[in-house]
mmCIF file of C-alpha atoms in Angstrom:
data_model
loop_
_atom_site.group_PDB
_atom_site.id
_atom_site.type_symbol
_atom_site.label_atom_id
_atom_site.label_comp_id
_atom_site.label_asym_id
_atom_site.label_seq_id
_atom_site.Cartn_x
_atom_site.Cartn_y
_atom_site.Cartn_z
ATOM 1 C CA MET X 1355 55.689 5.414 -7.903
ATOM 2 C CA GLN X 1356 56.172 6.723 -3.975
ATOM 3 C CA VAL X 1357 54.732 10.155 -3.566
ATOM 4 C CA ARG X 1358 56.482 12.004 -0.626
ATOM 5 C CA PRO X 1359 55.214 15.438 0.788
ATOM 6 C CA ALA X 1360 57.355 18.937 1.357
ATOM 7 C CA ALA X 1361 59.064 19.021 5.258
ATOM 8 C CA SER X 1362 59.347 22.132 7.137
ATOM 9 C CA PRO X 1363 62.556 22.697 8.722
ATOM 10 C CA LYS X 1364 60.685 23.957 11.759
ATOM 11 C CA ASP X 1365 59.047 20.329 11.718
ATOM 12 C CA VAL X 1366 61.900 18.547 10.389
ATOM 13 C CA LYS X 1367 64.406 19.684 13.337
ATOM 14 C CA HIS X 1368 62.376 17.832 16.294
ATOM 15 C CA TYR X 1369 62.420 14.746 14.079
ATOM 16 C CA THR X 1370 63.833 11.023 15.072
ATOM 17 C CA THR X 1371 66.362 9.281 12.768
ATOM 18 C CA SER X 1372 63.952 7.252 11.939
ATOM 19 C CA ARG X 1373 61.680 9.552 11.099
ATOM 20 C CA LEU X 1374 64.316 11.444 9.037
ATOM 21 C CA ARG X 1375 65.163 8.313 6.812
ATOM 22 C CA GLU X 1376 60.929 7.666 5.632
ATOM 23 C CA GLU X 1377 61.302 11.780 5.036
ATOM 24 C CA PHE X 1378 64.705 11.561 2.816
ATOM 25 C CA LEU X 1379 66.414 8.518 2.910
ATOM 26 C CA ILE X 1380 65.805 6.784 -0.891
ATOM 27 C CA ASP X 1381 66.857 3.317 -0.252
ATOM 28 C CA ASN X 1382 66.312 -0.229 -2.283
ATOM 29 C CA LEU X 1383 66.778 1.931 -6.002
ATOM 30 C CA PHE X 1384 68.350 -0.130 -8.070
ATOM 31 C CA GLN X 1385 66.286 -3.399 -7.941
ATOM 32 C CA PRO X 1386 66.701 -5.738 -11.316
ATOM 33 C CA ASP X 1387 63.959 -5.470 -13.595
ATOM 34 C CA ASP X 1388 62.211 -2.493 -12.477
ATOM 35 C CA ILE X 1389 62.088 1.004 -12.214
ATOM 36 C CA PRO X 1390 61.344 2.425 -8.898
ATOM 37 C CA LEU X 1391 60.606 5.897 -8.079
ATOM 38 C CA VAL X 1392 60.361 8.500 -5.713
ATOM 39 C CA TYR X 1393 58.174 11.637 -6.389
ATOM 40 C CA SER X 1394 59.026 14.204 -3.721
ATOM 41 C CA HIS X 1395 56.753 17.751 -3.638
ATOM 42 C CA ILE X 1396 60.414 19.207 -3.457
ATOM 43 C CA ASP X 1397 59.899 21.195 -6.322
ATOM 44 C CA ARG X 1398 58.366 18.499 -7.720
ATOM 45 C CA ILE X 1399 61.753 15.909 -8.738
ATOM 46 C CA ILE X 1400 61.148 11.461 -9.736
ATOM 47 C CA VAL X 1401 63.986 10.202 -8.327
ATOM 48 C CA GLY X 1402 64.297 7.080 -9.445
ATOM 49 C CA SER X 1403 66.303 3.894 -11.398
ATOM 50 C CA ALA X 1404 66.165 1.266 -14.423
ATOM 51 C CA VAL X 1405 68.296 -1.847 -13.722
ATOM 52 C CA PRO X 1406 67.404 -4.162 -16.837
ATOM 53 C CA VAL X 1407 68.656 -7.584 -16.818
ATOM 54 C CA ASN X 1408 66.865 -10.204 -18.442
ATOM 55 C CA LYS X 1409 64.230 -7.519 -19.895
ATOM 56 C CA LYS X 1410 63.933 -4.448 -21.756
ATOM 57 C CA LEU X 1411 62.637 -2.164 -19.002
ATOM 58 C CA VAL X 1412 59.997 0.919 -20.852
ATOM 59 C CA LEU X 1413 59.381 4.176 -18.700
ATOM 60 C CA ALA X 1414 55.640 4.584 -18.050
ATOM 61 C CA ALA X 1415 53.857 7.747 -16.676
ATOM 62 C CA GLY X 1416 51.871 6.145 -13.649
ATOM 63 C CA ASP X 1417 48.689 7.531 -12.444
ATOM 64 C CA GLU X 1418 50.463 9.881 -10.426
ATOM 65 C CA LEU X 1419 51.140 12.272 -12.889
ATOM 66 C CA ARG X 1420 48.020 12.409 -14.952
ATOM 67 C CA ALA X 1421 49.898 12.652 -18.236
ATOM 68 C CA GLU X 1422 50.000 10.494 -21.635
ATOM 69 C CA TYR X 1423 53.992 10.089 -21.125
ATOM 70 C CA PHE X 1424 56.335 10.378 -18.375
ATOM 71 C CA LEU X 1425 58.159 13.203 -20.896
ATOM 72 C CA GLN X 1426 54.822 14.929 -21.599
ATOM 73 C CA ARG X 1427 55.130 17.616 -19.191
ATOM 74 C CA ARG X 1428 58.620 16.434 -17.593
ATOM 75 C CA GLU X 1429 62.868 16.214 -18.839
ATOM 76 C CA LEU X 1430 65.010 13.599 -17.805
ATOM 77 C CA GLY X 1431 68.597 13.038 -16.525
ATOM 78 C CA ILE X 1432 70.124 9.638 -16.775
ATOM 79 C CA ILE X 1433 73.934 8.714 -15.669
ATOM 80 C CA ASN X 1434 74.683 4.802 -16.015
ATOM 81 C CA ILE X 1435 76.549 3.746 -12.691
ATOM 82 C CA GLY X 1436 76.539 0.067 -14.077
ATOM 83 C CA GLY X 1437 77.913 -1.739 -16.621
ATOM 84 C CA ASP X 1438 77.099 -0.953 -20.521
ATOM 85 C CA GLY X 1439 73.818 -0.269 -21.736
ATOM 86 C CA VAL X 1440 71.108 0.858 -24.199
ATOM 87 C CA ILE X 1441 68.581 3.282 -24.114
ATOM 88 C CA THR X 1442 65.782 4.091 -27.129
ATOM 89 C CA VAL X 1443 63.894 7.211 -27.501
ATOM 90 C CA ASP X 1444 61.365 7.671 -30.368
ATOM 91 C CA GLY X 1445 62.808 4.359 -32.316
ATOM 92 C CA LYS X 1446 66.573 5.997 -31.836
ATOM 93 C CA VAL X 1447 69.052 4.181 -30.376
ATOM 94 C CA TYR X 1448 71.965 5.345 -27.335
ATOM 95 C CA GLU X 1449 75.056 2.772 -26.912
ATOM 96 C CA VAL X 1450 74.888 4.421 -23.112
ATOM 97 C CA ASN X 1451 77.794 2.617 -21.310
ATOM 98 C CA ALA X 1452 79.094 2.914 -18.050
ATOM 99 C CA ARG X 1453 79.008 6.708 -16.799
ATOM 100 C CA ASP X 1454 77.668 7.740 -19.967
ATOM 101 C CA GLY X 1455 74.753 10.602 -19.444
ATOM 102 C CA MET X 1456 72.019 11.856 -20.781
ATOM 103 C CA TYR X 1457 69.581 14.644 -21.166
ATOM 104 C CA ILE X 1458 65.992 13.277 -22.321
ATOM 105 C CA GLY X 1459 63.907 16.527 -23.486
ATOM 106 C CA ARG X 1460 59.922 16.835 -22.715
ATOM 107 C CA GLY X 1461 57.830 15.325 -25.217
ATOM 108 C CA SER X 1462 60.090 12.508 -25.783
ATOM 109 C CA LYS X 1463 56.951 9.665 -25.468
ATOM 110 C CA ASP X 1464 58.702 5.805 -25.688
ATOM 111 C CA ILE X 1465 61.174 5.536 -23.813
ATOM 112 C CA SER X 1466 63.502 1.523 -22.808
ATOM 113 C CA PHE X 1467 66.571 0.487 -21.274
ATOM 114 C CA GLU X 1468 68.111 -2.436 -21.717
ATOM 115 C CA SER X 1469 71.816 -4.180 -20.699
ATOM 116 C CA LYS X 1470 74.437 -5.086 -23.182
ATOM 117 C CA ASP X 1471 75.357 -7.826 -20.425
ATOM 118 C CA PRO X 1472 72.797 -9.604 -18.338
ATOM 119 C CA HIS X 1473 76.106 -10.660 -16.106
ATOM 120 C CA ASN X 1474 76.771 -7.129 -15.521
ATOM 121 C CA PRO X 1475 73.841 -4.830 -16.453
ATOM 122 C CA ALA X 1476 73.328 -1.659 -16.306
ATOM 123 C CA LYS X 1477 72.135 0.886 -14.076
ATOM 124 C CA PHE X 1478 70.373 3.573 -14.824
ATOM 125 C CA TYR X 1479 70.057 6.504 -12.167
ATOM 126 C CA LEU X 1480 67.185 9.149 -13.177
ATOM 127 C CA ASN X 1481 66.555 12.614 -12.096
ATOM 128 C CA SER X 1482 63.096 14.425 -13.345
ATOM 129 C CA ALA X 1483 61.905 17.615 -13.321
ATOM 130 C CA PRO X 1484 59.104 19.657 -14.700
ATOM 131 C CA ALA X 1485 60.084 21.194 -18.148
ATOM 132 C CA HIS X 1486 58.361 24.416 -19.769
ATOM 133 C CA THR X 1487 59.923 23.965 -22.974
ATOM 134 C CA ALA X 1488 61.522 20.719 -25.276
ATOM 135 C CA TYR X 1489 65.106 20.839 -25.885
ATOM 136 C CA PRO X 1490 67.039 17.885 -27.773
ATOM 137 C CA THR X 1491 67.682 15.102 -26.385
ATOM 138 C CA VAL X 1492 72.191 14.670 -26.191
ATOM 139 C CA HIS X 1493 74.182 11.626 -25.374
ATOM 140 C CA ILE X 1494 76.538 12.852 -22.870
ATOM 141 C CA LYS X 1495 80.140 11.162 -21.865
ATOM 142 C CA PRO X 1496 82.840 12.026 -20.167
ATOM 143 C CA GLU X 1497 85.371 11.722 -22.334
ATOM 144 C CA GLY X 1498 85.511 10.407 -26.376
ATOM 145 C CA THR X 1499 84.525 12.151 -29.928
ATOM 146 C CA PRO X 1500 81.702 14.522 -29.988
ATOM 147 C CA GLY X 1501 79.314 13.578 -32.943
ATOM 148 C CA ASP X 1502 75.333 14.128 -34.324
ATOM 149 C CA GLY X 1503 73.522 14.764 -30.939
ATOM 150 C CA VAL X 1504 76.837 13.298 -28.201
ATOM 151 C CA VAL X 1505 78.395 16.122 -25.830
ATOM 152 C CA ILE X 1506 81.902 15.285 -24.279
ATOM 153 C CA ILE X 1507 82.158 17.265 -21.102
ATOM 154 C CA LYS X 1508 84.150 20.048 -21.346
ATOM 155 C CA PRO X 1509 87.598 20.320 -19.434
ATOM 156 C CA GLU X 1510 85.588 23.662 -17.700
ATOM 157 C CA ASN X 1511 83.622 21.109 -16.236
ATOM 158 C CA LYS X 1512 86.083 18.106 -14.838
ATOM 159 C CA VAL X 1513 86.638 20.535 -11.874
ATOM 160 C CA GLU X 1514 89.588 19.689 -9.466
ATOM 161 C CA THR X 1515 88.910 20.893 -6.157
ATOM 162 C CA GLY X 1516 89.651 20.917 -2.624
ATOM 163 C CA CYS X 1517 92.978 19.369 -1.152
ATOM 164 C CA MET X 1518 94.354 16.000 1.369
ATOM 165 C CA SER X 1519 94.794 18.409 4.084
ATOM 166 C CA ASP X 1520 91.418 19.224 4.408
ATOM 167 C CA SER X 1521 90.488 15.624 3.483
ATOM 168 C CA ASN X 1522 88.441 16.528 0.254
ATOM 169 C CA HIS X 1523 90.079 16.468 -2.740
ATOM 170 C CA ARG X 1524 87.355 15.988 -5.896
ATOM 171 C CA ILE X 1525 86.719 15.800 -8.758
ATOM 172 C CA ILE X 1526 83.926 17.288 -10.063
ATOM 173 C CA ASN X 1527 82.833 16.171 -13.659
ATOM 174 C CA LYS X 1528 79.840 18.581 -14.532
ATOM 175 C CA TYR X 1529 76.895 16.527 -16.781
ATOM 176 C CA ILE X 1530 73.906 18.322 -16.933
ATOM 177 C CA VAL X 1531 75.320 22.320 -16.588
ATOM 178 C CA THR X 1532 73.877 25.356 -18.299
ATOM 179 C CA ASP X 1533 77.465 26.151 -20.625
ATOM 180 C CA GLN X 1534 77.181 21.947 -22.166
ATOM 181 C CA VAL X 1535 73.876 20.999 -22.597
ATOM 182 C CA GLN X 1536 70.608 22.973 -22.297
ATOM 183 C CA SER X 1537 67.693 22.277 -19.797
ATOM 184 C CA CYS X 1538 64.936 23.351 -18.460
ATOM 185 C CA GLN X 1539 65.607 23.667 -14.525
ATOM 186 C CA LEU X 1540 67.887 20.420 -14.114
ATOM 187 C CA ALA X 1541 71.030 20.566 -13.346
ATOM 188 C CA MET X 1542 73.471 16.685 -12.883
ATOM 189 C CA GLY X 1543 76.864 15.661 -12.236
ATOM 190 C CA MET X 1544 78.926 13.360 -10.597
ATOM 191 C CA THR X 1545 81.822 14.228 -8.312
ATOM 192 C CA LYS X 1546 84.218 11.749 -7.013
ATOM 193 C CA LEU X 1547 86.547 11.630 -3.809
ATOM 194 C CA MET X 1548 90.674 10.911 -4.493
ATOM 195 C CA ASP X 1549 91.688 8.440 -2.128
ATOM 196 C CA GLY X 1550 92.225 9.479 1.723
ATOM 197 C CA SER X 1551 89.655 12.082 1.555
ATOM 198 C CA VAL X 1552 86.305 11.788 2.886
ATOM 199 C CA TRP X 1553 84.636 15.092 2.700
ATOM 200 C CA ASN X 1554 81.828 16.288 -0.045
ATOM 201 C CA THR X 1555 80.571 19.960 0.071
ATOM 202 C CA MET X 1556 82.609 21.351 2.636
ATOM 203 C CA PRO X 1557 82.527 24.047 4.188
ATOM 204 C CA SER X 1558 78.898 23.537 3.603
ATOM 205 C CA HIS X 1559 75.806 25.380 1.631
ATOM 206 C CA THR X 1560 72.705 25.773 1.225
ATOM 207 C CA HIS X 1561 70.548 27.736 -2.057
ATOM 208 C CA ASP X 1562 66.671 28.692 -1.903
ATOM 209 C CA ARG X 1563 66.414 28.649 -5.661
ATOM 210 C CA ARG X 1564 67.006 24.882 -5.771
ATOM 211 C CA MET X 1565 66.761 21.301 -3.775
ATOM 212 C CA GLU X 1566 69.146 18.786 -4.656
ATOM 213 C CA VAL X 1567 69.487 15.721 -4.344
ATOM 214 C CA TYR X 1568 72.273 13.386 -4.053
ATOM 215 C CA LEU X 1569 73.207 9.430 -4.860
ATOM 216 C CA TYR X 1570 76.043 7.791 -2.766
ATOM 217 C CA LEU X 1571 78.361 4.993 -4.722
ATOM 218 C CA ASP X 1572 81.172 3.557 -5.065
ATOM 219 C CA MET X 1573 81.101 2.038 -1.045
ATOM 220 C CA ASP X 1574 82.013 -0.963 -0.082
ATOM 221 C CA GLU X 1575 79.480 -3.096 1.727
ATOM 222 C CA ASP X 1576 81.106 -1.999 5.165
ATOM 223 C CA ALA X 1577 81.728 1.040 4.243
ATOM 224 C CA PHE X 1578 79.267 4.341 4.828
ATOM 225 C CA VAL X 1579 78.825 8.195 4.498
ATOM 226 C CA MET X 1580 77.418 10.654 7.287
ATOM 227 C CA HIS X 1581 75.512 12.769 4.972
ATOM 228 C CA TYR X 1582 74.395 15.773 6.715
ATOM 229 C CA MET X 1583 71.477 18.162 6.766
ATOM 230 C CA GLY X 1584 68.652 20.740 8.587
ATOM 231 C CA GLU X 1585 69.270 24.702 8.567
ATOM 232 C CA PRO X 1586 72.890 25.119 9.743
ATOM 233 C CA GLN X 1587 72.177 26.025 13.312
ATOM 234 C CA GLU X 1588 70.065 23.052 14.065
ATOM 235 C CA THR X 1589 72.030 19.910 12.032
ATOM 236 C CA ARG X 1590 71.000 16.357 11.759
ATOM 237 C CA HIS X 1591 72.826 13.195 9.668
ATOM 238 C CA ILE X 1592 71.488 10.598 7.914
ATOM 239 C CA VAL X 1593 73.560 7.572 7.624
ATOM 240 C CA MET X 1594 74.148 6.834 4.322
ATOM 241 C CA HIS X 1595 75.322 3.205 2.446
ATOM 242 C CA ASN X 1596 76.522 2.120 -1.280
ATOM 243 C CA GLU X 1597 73.139 3.365 -3.687
ATOM 244 C CA GLN X 1598 71.438 5.459 -1.148
ATOM 245 C CA ALA X 1599 70.067 8.703 -1.876
ATOM 246 C CA VAL X 1600 68.964 11.379 0.028
ATOM 247 C CA ILE X 1601 66.484 14.091 -0.553
ATOM 248 C CA SER X 1602 67.665 17.919 0.393
ATOM 249 C CA PRO X 1603 65.253 20.339 1.009
ATOM 250 C CA SER X 1604 66.155 24.349 -0.406
ATOM 251 C CA TRP X 1605 66.535 25.510 3.085
ATOM 252 C CA SER X 1606 69.505 22.215 4.092
ATOM 253 C CA ILE X 1607 72.458 21.945 3.701
ATOM 254 C CA HIS X 1608 73.899 19.191 2.392
ATOM 255 C CA SER X 1609 77.592 17.424 3.319
ATOM 256 C CA GLY X 1610 78.923 14.482 3.832
ATOM 257 C CA CYS X 1611 81.644 12.300 5.366
ATOM 258 C CA GLY X 1612 82.666 9.093 4.836
ATOM 259 C CA SER X 1613 84.263 6.249 6.024
ATOM 260 C CA ARG X 1614 86.595 6.079 3.189
ATOM 261 C CA ALA X 1615 86.192 7.816 -0.612
ATOM 262 C CA TYR X 1616 83.264 7.365 -2.386
ATOM 263 C CA THR X 1617 81.960 9.073 -5.412
ATOM 264 C CA PHE X 1618 77.788 10.810 -5.510
ATOM 265 C CA ILE X 1619 75.757 11.585 -8.218
ATOM 266 C CA TRP X 1620 74.457 15.661 -7.282
ATOM 267 C CA GLY X 1621 71.187 16.411 -9.312
ATOM 268 C CA MET X 1622 69.308 19.715 -9.050
ATOM 269 C CA CYS X 1623 65.998 21.600 -9.984
ATOM 270 C CA GLY X 1624 64.340 24.789 -9.019
ATOM 271 C CA GLU X 1625 64.419 28.358 -10.391
ATOM 272 C CA ASN X 1626 67.584 29.354 -10.826
ATOM 273 C CA GLN X 1627 70.046 27.077 -12.573
ATOM 274 C CA ASP X 1628 73.285 28.824 -12.051
ATOM 275 C CA TYR X 1629 75.944 26.552 -10.734
ATOM 276 C CA GLY X 1630 77.723 28.702 -8.079
ATOM 277 C CA ASP X 1631 74.567 29.829 -7.158
ATOM 278 C CA MET X 1632 75.298 28.897 -3.052
ATOM 279 C CA ASP X 1633 74.744 31.032 0.039
ATOM 280 C CA HIS X 1634 78.043 29.415 1.751
ATOM 281 C CA ILE X 1635 77.810 28.675 5.559
ATOM 282 C CA LYS X 1636 81.481 29.349 7.577
ATOM 283 C CA ASN X 1637 82.593 26.199 9.925
ATOM 284 C CA SER X 1638 82.176 28.010 12.810
ATOM 285 C CA ASP X 1639 78.535 28.887 12.075
ATOM 286 C CA LEU X 1640 77.424 25.489 12.074
ATOM 287 C CA ALA X 1641 75.290 23.883 14.920
#
């Protein structure tokens, strides 16, 4: 597990491009038969992945957590961006297919990941935050029929917003939010831009009460996103390629403009779970 310290905006405005990438970019996440993890001191989020190809992968705490097991004091959100897979939680098996998600509550001890087809392996994207209590484990599906432990994303949590004239027509799918899946502080979802749209989170915003991580995906090899960060009057950018993630401190904006349409997963943790708790920035105030 890689550990990254928090960063002050007073320092970040002096960073070079390579230093920005070193501090905030998360690269090489999806490695076959491995569970790479990055532990950020910013709200103590852990970002990682599990790509089981030839074997079952087991989530372990590691020395960095000083815990008996990974979710002893944590909760976990998962979205599968690869092929169909299986997640086993304390002996209960969940078929977590492409674009399915999961919330796994504090206290779950034995967590493992498998793929149904090694030629099209699952790619489980992980976000984990500290948790003060235990909430039920939930299998989250974009569509289908609800059942025991299965939640379907509500129509009101599939939000179509933006417009083509602003190049930001997009669909926001909210997986882990307060009116759908109960969590301690973690929120998570996936936004898909429509063909011809390239801007996300514009007009931009900050939220002092929580941090955020973006994972960019569904991008061709030669495509990219210019991810903008920094204080509104001290903006910087990081060039993002497919299946790379970026850490956004609470004081930073987090917007992106791509060379073509793409998808991104957002994960947030901090003091306030209210999705609408944002401090919007006027485009004319950016510098």
